[in-house]
Short mmCIF file of C-alpha atoms in Angstrom, two decimals:
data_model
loop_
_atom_site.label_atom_id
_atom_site.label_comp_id
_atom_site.label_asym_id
_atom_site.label_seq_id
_atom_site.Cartn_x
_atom_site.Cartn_y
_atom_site.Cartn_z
CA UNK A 1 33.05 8.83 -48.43
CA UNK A 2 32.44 8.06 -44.81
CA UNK A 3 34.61 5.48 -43.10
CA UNK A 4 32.75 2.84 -40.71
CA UNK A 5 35.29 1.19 -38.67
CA UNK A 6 34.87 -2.15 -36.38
CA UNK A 7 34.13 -0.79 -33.01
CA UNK A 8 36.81 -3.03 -31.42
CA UNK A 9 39.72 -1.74 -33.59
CA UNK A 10 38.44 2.17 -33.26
CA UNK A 11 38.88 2.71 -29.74
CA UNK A 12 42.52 2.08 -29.92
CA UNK A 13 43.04 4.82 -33.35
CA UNK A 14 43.51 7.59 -30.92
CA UNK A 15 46.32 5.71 -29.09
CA UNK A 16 48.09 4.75 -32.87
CA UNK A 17 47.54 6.93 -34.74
CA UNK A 18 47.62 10.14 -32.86
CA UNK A 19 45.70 13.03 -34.78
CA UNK A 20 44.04 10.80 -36.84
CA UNK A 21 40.55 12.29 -37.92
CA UNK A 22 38.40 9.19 -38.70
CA UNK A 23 37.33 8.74 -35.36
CA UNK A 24 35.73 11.63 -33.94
CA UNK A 25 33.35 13.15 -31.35
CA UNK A 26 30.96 14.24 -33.78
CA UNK A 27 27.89 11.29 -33.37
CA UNK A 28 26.98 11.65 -36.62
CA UNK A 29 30.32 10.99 -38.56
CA UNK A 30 29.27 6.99 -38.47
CA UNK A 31 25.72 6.77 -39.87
CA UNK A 32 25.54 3.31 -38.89
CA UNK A 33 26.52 1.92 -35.54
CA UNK A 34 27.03 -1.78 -35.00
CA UNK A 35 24.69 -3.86 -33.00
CA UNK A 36 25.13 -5.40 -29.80
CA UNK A 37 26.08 -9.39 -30.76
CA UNK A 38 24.31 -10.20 -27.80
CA UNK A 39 20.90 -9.37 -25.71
CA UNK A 40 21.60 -8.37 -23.37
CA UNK A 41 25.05 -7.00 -23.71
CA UNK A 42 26.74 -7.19 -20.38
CA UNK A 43 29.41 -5.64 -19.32
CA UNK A 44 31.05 -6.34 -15.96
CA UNK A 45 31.95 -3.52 -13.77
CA UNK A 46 34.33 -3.16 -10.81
CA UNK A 47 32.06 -0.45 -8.65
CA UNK A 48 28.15 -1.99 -7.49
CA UNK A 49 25.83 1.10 -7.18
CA UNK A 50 25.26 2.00 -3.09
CA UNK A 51 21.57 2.32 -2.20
CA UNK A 52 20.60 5.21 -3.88
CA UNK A 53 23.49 7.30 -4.89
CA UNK A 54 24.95 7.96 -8.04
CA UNK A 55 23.72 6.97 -11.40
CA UNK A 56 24.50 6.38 -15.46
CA UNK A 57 24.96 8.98 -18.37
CA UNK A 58 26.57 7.87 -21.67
CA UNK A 59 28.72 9.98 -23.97
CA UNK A 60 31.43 9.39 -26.84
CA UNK A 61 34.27 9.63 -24.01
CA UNK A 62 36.92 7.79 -26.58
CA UNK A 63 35.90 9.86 -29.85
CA UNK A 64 35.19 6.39 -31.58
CA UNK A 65 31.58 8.13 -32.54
CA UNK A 66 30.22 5.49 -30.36
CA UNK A 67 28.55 6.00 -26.88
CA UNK A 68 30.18 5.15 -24.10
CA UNK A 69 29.15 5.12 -20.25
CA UNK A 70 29.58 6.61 -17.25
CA UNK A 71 28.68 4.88 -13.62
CA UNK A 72 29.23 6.89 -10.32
CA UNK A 73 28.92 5.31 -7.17
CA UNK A 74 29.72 7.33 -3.79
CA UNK A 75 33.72 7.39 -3.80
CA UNK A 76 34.31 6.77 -7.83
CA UNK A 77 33.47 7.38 -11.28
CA UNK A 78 33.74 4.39 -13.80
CA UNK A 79 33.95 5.13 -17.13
CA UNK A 80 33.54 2.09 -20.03
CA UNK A 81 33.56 1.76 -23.86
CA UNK A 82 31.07 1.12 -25.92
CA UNK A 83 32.26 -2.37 -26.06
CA UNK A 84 32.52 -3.04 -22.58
CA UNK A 85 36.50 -2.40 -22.40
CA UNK A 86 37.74 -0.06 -19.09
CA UNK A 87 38.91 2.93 -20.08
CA UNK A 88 39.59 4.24 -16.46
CA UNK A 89 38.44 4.26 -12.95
CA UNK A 90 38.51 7.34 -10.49
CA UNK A 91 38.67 6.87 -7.28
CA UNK A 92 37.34 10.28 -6.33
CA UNK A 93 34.90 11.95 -3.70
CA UNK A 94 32.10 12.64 -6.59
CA UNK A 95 29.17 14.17 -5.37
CA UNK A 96 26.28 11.86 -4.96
CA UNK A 97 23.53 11.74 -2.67
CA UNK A 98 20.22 9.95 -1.69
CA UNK A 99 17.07 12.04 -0.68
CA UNK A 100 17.58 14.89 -1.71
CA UNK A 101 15.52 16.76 0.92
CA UNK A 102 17.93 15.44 3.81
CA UNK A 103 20.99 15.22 2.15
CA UNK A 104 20.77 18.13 -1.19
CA UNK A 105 21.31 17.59 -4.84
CA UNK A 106 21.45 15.72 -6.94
CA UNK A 107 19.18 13.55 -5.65
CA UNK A 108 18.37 9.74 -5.86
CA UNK A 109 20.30 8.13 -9.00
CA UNK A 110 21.21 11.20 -9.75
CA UNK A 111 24.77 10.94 -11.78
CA UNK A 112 26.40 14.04 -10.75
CA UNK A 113 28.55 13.98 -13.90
CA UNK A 114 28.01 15.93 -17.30
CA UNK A 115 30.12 14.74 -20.90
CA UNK A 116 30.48 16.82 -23.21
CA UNK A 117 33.12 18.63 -24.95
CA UNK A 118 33.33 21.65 -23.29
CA UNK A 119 36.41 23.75 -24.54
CA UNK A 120 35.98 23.12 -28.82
CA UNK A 121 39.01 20.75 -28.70
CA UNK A 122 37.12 17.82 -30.70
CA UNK A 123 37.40 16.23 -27.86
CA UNK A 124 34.92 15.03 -24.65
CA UNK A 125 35.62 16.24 -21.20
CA UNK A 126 34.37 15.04 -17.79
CA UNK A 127 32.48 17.30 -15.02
CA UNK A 128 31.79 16.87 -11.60
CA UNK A 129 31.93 18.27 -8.37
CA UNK A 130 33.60 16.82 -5.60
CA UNK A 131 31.88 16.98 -1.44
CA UNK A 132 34.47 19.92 -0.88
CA UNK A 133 32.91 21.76 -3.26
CA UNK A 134 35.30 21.77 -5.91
CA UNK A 135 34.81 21.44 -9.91
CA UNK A 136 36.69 18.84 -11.64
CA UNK A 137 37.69 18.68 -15.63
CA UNK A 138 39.01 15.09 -16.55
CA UNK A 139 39.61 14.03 -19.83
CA UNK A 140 37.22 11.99 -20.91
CA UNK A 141 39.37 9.03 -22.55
CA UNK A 142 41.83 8.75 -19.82
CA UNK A 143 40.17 10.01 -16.61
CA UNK A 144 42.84 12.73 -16.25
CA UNK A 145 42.50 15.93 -14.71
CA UNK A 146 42.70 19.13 -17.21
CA UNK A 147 42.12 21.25 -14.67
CA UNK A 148 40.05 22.00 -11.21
CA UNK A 149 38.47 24.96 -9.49
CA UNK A 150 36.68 25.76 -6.48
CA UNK A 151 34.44 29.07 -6.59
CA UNK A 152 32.74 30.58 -3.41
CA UNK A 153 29.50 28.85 -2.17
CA UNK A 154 26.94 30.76 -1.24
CA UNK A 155 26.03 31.94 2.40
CA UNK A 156 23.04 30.26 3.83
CA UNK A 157 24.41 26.74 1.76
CA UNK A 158 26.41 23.50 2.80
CA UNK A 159 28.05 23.42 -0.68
CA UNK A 160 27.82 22.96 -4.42
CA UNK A 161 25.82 19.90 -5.17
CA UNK A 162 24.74 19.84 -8.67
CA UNK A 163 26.66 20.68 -12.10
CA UNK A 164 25.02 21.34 -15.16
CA UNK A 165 26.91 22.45 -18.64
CA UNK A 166 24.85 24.88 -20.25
CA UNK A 167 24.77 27.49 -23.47
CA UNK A 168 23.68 31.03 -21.76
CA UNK A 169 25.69 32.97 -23.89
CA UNK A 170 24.80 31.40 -27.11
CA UNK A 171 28.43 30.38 -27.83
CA UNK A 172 27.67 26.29 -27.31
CA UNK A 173 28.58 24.37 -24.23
CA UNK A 174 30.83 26.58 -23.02
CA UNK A 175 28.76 27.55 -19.34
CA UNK A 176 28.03 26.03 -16.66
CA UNK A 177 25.47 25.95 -14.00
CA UNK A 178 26.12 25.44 -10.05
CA UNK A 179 23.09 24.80 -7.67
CA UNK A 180 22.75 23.99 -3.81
CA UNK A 181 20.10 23.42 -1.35
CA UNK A 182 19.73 25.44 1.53
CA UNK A 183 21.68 23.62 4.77
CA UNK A 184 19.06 23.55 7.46
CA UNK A 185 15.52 22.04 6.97
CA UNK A 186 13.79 20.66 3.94
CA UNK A 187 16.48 20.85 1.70
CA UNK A 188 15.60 22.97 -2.04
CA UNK A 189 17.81 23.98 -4.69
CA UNK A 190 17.43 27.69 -4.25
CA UNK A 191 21.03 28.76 -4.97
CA UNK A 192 22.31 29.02 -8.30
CA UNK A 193 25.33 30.31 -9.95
CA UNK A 194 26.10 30.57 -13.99
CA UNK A 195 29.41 30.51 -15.14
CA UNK A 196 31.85 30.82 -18.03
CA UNK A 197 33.57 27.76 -18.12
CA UNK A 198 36.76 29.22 -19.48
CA UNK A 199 36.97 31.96 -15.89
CA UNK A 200 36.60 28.97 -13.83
CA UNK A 201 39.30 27.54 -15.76
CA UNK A 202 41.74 30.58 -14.99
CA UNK A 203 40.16 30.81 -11.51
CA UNK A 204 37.86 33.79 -11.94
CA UNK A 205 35.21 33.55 -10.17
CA UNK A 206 32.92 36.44 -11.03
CA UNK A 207 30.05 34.49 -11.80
CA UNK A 208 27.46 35.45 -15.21
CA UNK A 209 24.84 35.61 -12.37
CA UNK A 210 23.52 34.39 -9.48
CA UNK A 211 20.04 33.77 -7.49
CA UNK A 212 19.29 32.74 -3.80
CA UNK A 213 15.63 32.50 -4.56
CA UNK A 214 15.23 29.64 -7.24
CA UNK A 215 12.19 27.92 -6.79
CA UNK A 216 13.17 24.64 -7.83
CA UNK A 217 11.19 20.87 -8.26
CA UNK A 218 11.77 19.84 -4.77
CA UNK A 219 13.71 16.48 -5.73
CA UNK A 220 15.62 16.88 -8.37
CA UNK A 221 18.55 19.36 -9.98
CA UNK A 222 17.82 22.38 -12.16
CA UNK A 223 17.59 21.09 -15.69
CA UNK A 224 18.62 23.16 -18.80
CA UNK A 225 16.91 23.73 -22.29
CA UNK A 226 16.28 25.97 -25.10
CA UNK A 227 12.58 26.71 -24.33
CA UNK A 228 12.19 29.09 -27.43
CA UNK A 229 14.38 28.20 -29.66
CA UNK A 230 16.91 31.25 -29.69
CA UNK A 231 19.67 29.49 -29.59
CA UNK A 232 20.34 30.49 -25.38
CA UNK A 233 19.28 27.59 -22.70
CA UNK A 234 16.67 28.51 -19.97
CA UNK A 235 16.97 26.59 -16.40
CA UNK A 236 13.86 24.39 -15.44
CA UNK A 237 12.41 23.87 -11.92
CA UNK A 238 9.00 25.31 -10.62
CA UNK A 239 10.47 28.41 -11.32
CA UNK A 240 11.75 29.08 -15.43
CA UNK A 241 14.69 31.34 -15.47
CA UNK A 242 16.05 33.04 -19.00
CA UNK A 243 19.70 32.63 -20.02
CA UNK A 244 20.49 35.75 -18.20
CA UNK A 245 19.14 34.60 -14.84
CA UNK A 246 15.88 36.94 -15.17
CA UNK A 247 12.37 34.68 -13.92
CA UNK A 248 10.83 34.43 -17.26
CA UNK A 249 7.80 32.36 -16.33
CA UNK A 250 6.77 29.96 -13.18
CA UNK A 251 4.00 28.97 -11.36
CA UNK A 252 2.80 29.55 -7.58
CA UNK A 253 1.62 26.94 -6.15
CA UNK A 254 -0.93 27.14 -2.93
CA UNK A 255 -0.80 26.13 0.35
CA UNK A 256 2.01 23.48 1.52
CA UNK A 257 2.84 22.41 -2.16
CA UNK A 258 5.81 21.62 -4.56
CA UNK A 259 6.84 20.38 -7.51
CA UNK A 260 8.06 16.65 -8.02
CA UNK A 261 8.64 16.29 -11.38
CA UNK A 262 9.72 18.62 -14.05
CA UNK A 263 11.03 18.14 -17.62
CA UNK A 264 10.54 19.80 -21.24
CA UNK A 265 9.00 18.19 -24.95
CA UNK A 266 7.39 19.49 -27.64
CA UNK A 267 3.92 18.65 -26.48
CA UNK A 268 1.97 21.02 -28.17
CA UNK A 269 3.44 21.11 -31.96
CA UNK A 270 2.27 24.04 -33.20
CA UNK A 271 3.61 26.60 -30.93
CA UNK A 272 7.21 26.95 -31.23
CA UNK A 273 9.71 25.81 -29.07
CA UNK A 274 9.32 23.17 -26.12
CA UNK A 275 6.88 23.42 -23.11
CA UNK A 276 7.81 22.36 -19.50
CA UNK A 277 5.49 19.66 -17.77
CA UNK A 278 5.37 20.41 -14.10
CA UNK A 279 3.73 17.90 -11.38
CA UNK A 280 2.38 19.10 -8.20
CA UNK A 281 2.07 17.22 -4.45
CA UNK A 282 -0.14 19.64 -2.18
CA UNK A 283 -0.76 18.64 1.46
CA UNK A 284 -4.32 19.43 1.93
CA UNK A 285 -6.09 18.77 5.30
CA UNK A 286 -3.79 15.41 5.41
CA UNK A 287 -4.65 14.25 2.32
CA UNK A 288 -2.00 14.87 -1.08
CA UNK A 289 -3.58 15.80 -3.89
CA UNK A 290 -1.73 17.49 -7.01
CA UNK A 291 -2.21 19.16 -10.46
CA UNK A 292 -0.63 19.04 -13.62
CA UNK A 293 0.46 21.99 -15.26
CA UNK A 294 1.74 22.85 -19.06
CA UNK A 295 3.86 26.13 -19.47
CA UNK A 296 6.32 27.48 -21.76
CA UNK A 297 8.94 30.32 -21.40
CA UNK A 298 6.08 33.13 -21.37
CA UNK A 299 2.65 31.08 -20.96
CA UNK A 300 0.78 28.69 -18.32
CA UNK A 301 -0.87 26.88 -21.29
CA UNK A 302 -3.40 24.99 -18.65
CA UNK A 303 -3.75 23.40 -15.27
CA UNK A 304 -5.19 20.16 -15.11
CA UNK A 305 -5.99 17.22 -12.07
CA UNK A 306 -8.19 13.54 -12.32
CA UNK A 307 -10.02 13.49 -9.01
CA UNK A 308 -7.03 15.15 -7.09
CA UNK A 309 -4.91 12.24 -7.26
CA UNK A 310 -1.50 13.16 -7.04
CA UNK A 311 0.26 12.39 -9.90
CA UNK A 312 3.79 12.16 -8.24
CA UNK A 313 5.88 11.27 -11.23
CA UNK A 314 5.02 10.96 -15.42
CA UNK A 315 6.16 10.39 -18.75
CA UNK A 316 5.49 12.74 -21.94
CA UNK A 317 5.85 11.19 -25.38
CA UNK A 318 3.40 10.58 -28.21
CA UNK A 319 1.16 7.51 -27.19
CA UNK A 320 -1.88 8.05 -28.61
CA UNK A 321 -1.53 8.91 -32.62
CA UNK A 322 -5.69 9.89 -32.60
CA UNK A 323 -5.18 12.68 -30.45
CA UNK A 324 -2.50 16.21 -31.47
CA UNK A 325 0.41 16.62 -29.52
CA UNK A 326 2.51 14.67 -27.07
CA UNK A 327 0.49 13.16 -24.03
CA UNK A 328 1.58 13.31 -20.16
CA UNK A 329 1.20 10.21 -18.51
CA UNK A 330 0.78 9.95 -14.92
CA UNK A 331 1.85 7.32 -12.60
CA UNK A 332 0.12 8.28 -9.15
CA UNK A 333 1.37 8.55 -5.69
CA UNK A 334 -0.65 4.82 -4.26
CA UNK A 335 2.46 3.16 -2.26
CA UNK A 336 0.30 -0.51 -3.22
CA UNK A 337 -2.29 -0.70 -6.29
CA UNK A 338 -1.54 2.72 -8.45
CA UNK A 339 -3.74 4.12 -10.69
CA UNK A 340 -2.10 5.70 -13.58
CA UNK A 341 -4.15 8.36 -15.72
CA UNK A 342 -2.93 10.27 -19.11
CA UNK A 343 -3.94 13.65 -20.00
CA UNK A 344 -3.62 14.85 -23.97
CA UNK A 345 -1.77 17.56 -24.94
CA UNK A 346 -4.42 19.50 -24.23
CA UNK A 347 -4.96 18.83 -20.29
CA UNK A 348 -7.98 16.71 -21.03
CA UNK A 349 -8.43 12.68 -19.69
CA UNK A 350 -7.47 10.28 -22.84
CA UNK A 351 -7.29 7.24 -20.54
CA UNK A 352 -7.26 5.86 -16.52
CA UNK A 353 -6.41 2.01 -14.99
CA UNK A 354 -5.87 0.64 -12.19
CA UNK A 355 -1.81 -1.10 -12.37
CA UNK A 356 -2.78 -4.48 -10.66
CA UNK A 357 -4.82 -5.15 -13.54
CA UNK A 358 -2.44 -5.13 -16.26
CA UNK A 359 0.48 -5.60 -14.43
CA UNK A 360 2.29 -9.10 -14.96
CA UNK A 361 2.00 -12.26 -12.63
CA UNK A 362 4.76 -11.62 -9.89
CA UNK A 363 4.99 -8.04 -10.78
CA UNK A 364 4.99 -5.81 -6.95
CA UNK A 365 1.61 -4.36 -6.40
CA UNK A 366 4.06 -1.31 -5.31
CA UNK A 367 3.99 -0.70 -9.09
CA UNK A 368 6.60 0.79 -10.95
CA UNK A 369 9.48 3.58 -10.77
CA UNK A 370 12.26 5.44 -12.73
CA UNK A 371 9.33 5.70 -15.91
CA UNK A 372 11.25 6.31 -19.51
CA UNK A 373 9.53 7.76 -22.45
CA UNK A 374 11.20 5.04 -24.77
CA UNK A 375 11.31 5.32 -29.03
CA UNK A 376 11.26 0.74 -28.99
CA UNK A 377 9.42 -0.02 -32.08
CA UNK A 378 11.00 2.70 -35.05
CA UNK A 379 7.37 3.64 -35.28
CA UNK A 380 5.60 6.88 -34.47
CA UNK A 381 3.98 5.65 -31.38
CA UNK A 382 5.98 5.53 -28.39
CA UNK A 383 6.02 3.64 -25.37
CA UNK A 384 7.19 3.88 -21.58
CA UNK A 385 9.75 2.00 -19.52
CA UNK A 386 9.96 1.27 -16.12
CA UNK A 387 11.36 -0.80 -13.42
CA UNK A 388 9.85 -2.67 -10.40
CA UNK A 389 8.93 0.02 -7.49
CA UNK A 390 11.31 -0.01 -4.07
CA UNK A 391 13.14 -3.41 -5.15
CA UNK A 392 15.55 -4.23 -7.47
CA UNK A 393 13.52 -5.96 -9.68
CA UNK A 394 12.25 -6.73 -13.31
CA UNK A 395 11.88 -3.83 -15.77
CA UNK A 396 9.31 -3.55 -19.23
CA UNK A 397 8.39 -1.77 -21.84
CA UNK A 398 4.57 -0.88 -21.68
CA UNK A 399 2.06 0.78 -23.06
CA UNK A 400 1.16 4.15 -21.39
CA UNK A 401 -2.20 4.49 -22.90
CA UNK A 402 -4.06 0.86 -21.88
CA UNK A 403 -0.93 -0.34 -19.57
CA UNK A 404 -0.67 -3.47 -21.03
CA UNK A 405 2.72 -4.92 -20.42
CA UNK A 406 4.53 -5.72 -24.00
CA UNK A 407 8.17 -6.71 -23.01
CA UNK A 408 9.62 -8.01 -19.51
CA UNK A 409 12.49 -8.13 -18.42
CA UNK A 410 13.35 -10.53 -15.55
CA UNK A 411 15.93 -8.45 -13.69
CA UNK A 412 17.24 -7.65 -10.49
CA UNK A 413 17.70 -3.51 -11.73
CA UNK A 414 19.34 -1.23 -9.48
CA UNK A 415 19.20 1.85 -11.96
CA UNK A 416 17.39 2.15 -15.19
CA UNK A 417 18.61 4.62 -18.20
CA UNK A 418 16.84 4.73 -21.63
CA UNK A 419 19.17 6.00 -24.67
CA UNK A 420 20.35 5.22 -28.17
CA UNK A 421 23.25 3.40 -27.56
CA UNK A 422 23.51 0.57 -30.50
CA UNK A 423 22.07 -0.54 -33.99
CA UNK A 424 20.25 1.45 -35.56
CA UNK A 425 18.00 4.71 -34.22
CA UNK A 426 16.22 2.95 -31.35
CA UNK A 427 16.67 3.63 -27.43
CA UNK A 428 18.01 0.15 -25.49
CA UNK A 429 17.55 -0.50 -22.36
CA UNK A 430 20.16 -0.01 -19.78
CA UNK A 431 19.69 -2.23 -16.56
CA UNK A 432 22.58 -1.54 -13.99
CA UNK A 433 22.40 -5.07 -11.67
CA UNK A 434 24.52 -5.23 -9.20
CA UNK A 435 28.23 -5.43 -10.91
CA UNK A 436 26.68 -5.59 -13.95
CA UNK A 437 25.62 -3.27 -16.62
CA UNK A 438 23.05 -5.42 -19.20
CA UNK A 439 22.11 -4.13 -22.33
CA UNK A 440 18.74 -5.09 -24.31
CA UNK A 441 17.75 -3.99 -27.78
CA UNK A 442 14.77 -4.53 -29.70
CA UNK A 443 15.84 -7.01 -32.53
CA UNK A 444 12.77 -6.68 -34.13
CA UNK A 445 12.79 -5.45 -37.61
CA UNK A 446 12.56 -1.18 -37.57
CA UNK A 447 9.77 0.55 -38.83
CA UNK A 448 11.40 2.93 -39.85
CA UNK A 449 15.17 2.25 -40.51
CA UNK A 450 16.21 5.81 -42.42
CA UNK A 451 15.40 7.92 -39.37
CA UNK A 452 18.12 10.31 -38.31
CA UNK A 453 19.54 9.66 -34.84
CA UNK A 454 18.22 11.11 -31.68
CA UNK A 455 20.97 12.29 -30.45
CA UNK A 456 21.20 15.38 -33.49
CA UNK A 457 18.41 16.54 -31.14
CA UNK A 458 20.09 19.12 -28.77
CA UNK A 459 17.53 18.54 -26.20
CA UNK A 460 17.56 14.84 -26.02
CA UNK A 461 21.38 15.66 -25.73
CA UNK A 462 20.60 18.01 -22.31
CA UNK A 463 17.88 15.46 -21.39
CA UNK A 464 20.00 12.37 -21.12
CA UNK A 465 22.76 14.24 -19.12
CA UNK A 466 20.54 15.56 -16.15
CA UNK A 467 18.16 13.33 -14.31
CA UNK A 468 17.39 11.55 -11.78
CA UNK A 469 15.04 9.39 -10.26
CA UNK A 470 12.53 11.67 -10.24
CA UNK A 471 12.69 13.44 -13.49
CA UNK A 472 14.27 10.86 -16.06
#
């Protein structure tokens, strides 16, 4: 019989009763989490996010089998029960940056942190790099170093800039992935470095492999998933790499181009495995234009534009049950008045509108930024989240296909992070304001209570852990 325990009296089991099992790391020991007793939950922090640095990830840092949260700033890491209590604060050099083009990975809101448990203890550790290039492992309940390493960065870059925990080897989360930008001009991810997290750990630093030639989304970190489902993670940018560092699939882009937005989903069910959604800004005769394309780990599936608008950033999700597959929504590049447009899983036009039509009265006709595919309702159809463009401002819940605006928020939002974090199944909202992190759940009734959690998903595990402002 499973044991559900108040979450104010399990944080402090591992501190009484020391090896006690009922509290875990494992998510899924507590089917049923409790629900916020207020919306929004706020919890008061002692670290205010700095213009665009730094970000939020959550994890079970306590092994309550509740999700806790992580908030870097530039100078510290603040880490936070589920409840709101502070479990530690680091003052620490974490690497953070803004633009990534000027000042390398990982980018605007970028967290620079990963949380996971990365050495089969039960328990959660901590990783991040610091500005002198060197890997920390805290542990995740107290904030206390296990151990640190600093491996050789690459000739031609500034330092190591982004950390990613990966599964190359097909022995879990027991990898990692190092990337930097090159250190003169526009800055791009092109170095990359795989380890074994245990060598690091004893200071070995001959690396699983390396490449000086990644071809990376020109904003935002390498992501990592299991494109074909064989059990070994592949690394994600304009550029697909296989678990052994071997270019397994890409796309060349024409002209002065790049990628600004890259991420994986299942949108086309019935081939196995997920597909990557790439978005491309070309510079064309002083005009930007861009393309969308849908590939996989051995396939470019299609290529697909609406009038040449750039479609700058997107969300995938299923928001339109008539039509197969997931759909790719498209916010365009307009800096006043955008015109989103959705493609179907097939690269076809499901649906185009102009945003100062169905935005809300006071809404900025600079639009809206930091776009979630968000699971709100419990039903099959999902919907998108978003926050006021270039302000910190409101945030809602909307509907990609018609963009009719179903929930606001009135907000002053800094950040914006989507994830199951309370209740039942559902993603909240997570709104870091200021000093503040505020917490809204949908207390409507769920559609569908019995679901299993997202979170058994191992790529909505890699998916919440790397982002940034770019790529959510």
């Amino acid at each position: 019989m499973k044991l559900f325990l108040n979450k104010w009296l399990c944080p402090l089991l591992p501190i009484l009763f020391l090896g006690f099992s009922a509290c875990t790391n494992q998510l899924t020991e507590i089917e049923h989490w409790p629900q916020y007793p207020s919306n929004p939950f706020v919890i008061r922090l002692a670290v205010p996010p700095t213009n665009t640095a730094g970000g939020i990830v959550t994890a079970d840092l306590n092994n309550d089998g509740l999700l806790d949260f992580l908030v870097t700033v530039p100078g510290h890491i603040a880490a936070y029960a589920n409840n709101g209590r502070t479990l530690w604060i680091k003052k620490t050099d974490v690497r953070v940056s803004g633009f990534s083009e000027k000042e390398g990975l990982p980018g605007q809101h970028g967290p620079g942190v990963q949380a996971m448990d990365v050495d089969g203890d039960g328990r959660t550790e901590v990783l991040y790099l610091t500005q002198d290039s060197t890997l920390h492992v805290l542990k995740g309940f107290t904030g206390r170093r296990k151990w640190k390493a600093k491996p050789p960065v690459p000739v031609g870059a500034e330092r190591w800039e982004h950390v990613v925990v990966a599964n190359f080897r097909g022995e879990g989360d027991s990898d990692l992935l190092l990337q930097a930008t090159n250190k003169d001009g526009y800055r791009m991810g092109r170095y990359l470095a795989a380890y074994r997290l245990d060598d690091l750990r004893r200071k070995k630093f001959d690396p699983l492999w390396t490449r000086d030639d990644f071809v990376s989304s020109a904003h935002n970190g390498a992501r990592v998933a299991d494109l074909n489902g064989d059990g070994k993670d592949e690394v994600l940018g304009q550029t697909l790499l296989g678990p052994y560092g071997q270019v397994v699939n890409g796309v060349s882009f024409q002209g002065k181009s790049h990628a600004d937005y890259v991420a994986a989903a299942d949108v086309l069910p019935d081939i196995p495995g997920l597909e990557v959604v790439l978005l491309e800004e070309e510079l064309r005769e002083g005009r930007r234009i861009g393309s969308v394309y849908l590939v996989n780990s051995s396939n470019l599936f299609w290529r697909s534009h609406h009038e040449r608008q750039e479609p700058q950033n997107a969300a995938v999700g299923e928001f339109y049950l008539e039509s197969p597959g997931l759909e790719v929504w498209c916010r365009s590049r307009n800096n006043k008045d955008q015109t989103p447009f959705m493609l179907s899983a097939e690269g076809t036009l499901l649906s185009e509108y102009e945003m100062k039509r169905v935005a809300p009265e006071g809404w900025t006709r600079k639009g809206v930024e930091v776009i979630w595919t968000i699971d709100w309702t419990g039903g099959p159809k999902q919907l998108a989240a978003a926050k006021e463009r270039h302000t910190s401002g409101d945030v809602a819940v909307f509907d990609p296909v018609t963009g009719e605006f179903l929930h606001r928020f009135e907000e002053k939002a800094d950040r914006l992070y989507v994830a199951d974090v309370s209740g039942d199944w559902r993603e909240e909202l997570i709104v870091l304001s200021g000093r503040e992190l505020r917490i809204y759940h949908n207390d409507e009734p769920n559609a569908n209570p019995e679901r299993e959690r997202l979170w058994e998903n191992a790529h909505y595990r890699r998916s919440k852990m790397t982002w940034n402002y770019y790529s959510p």
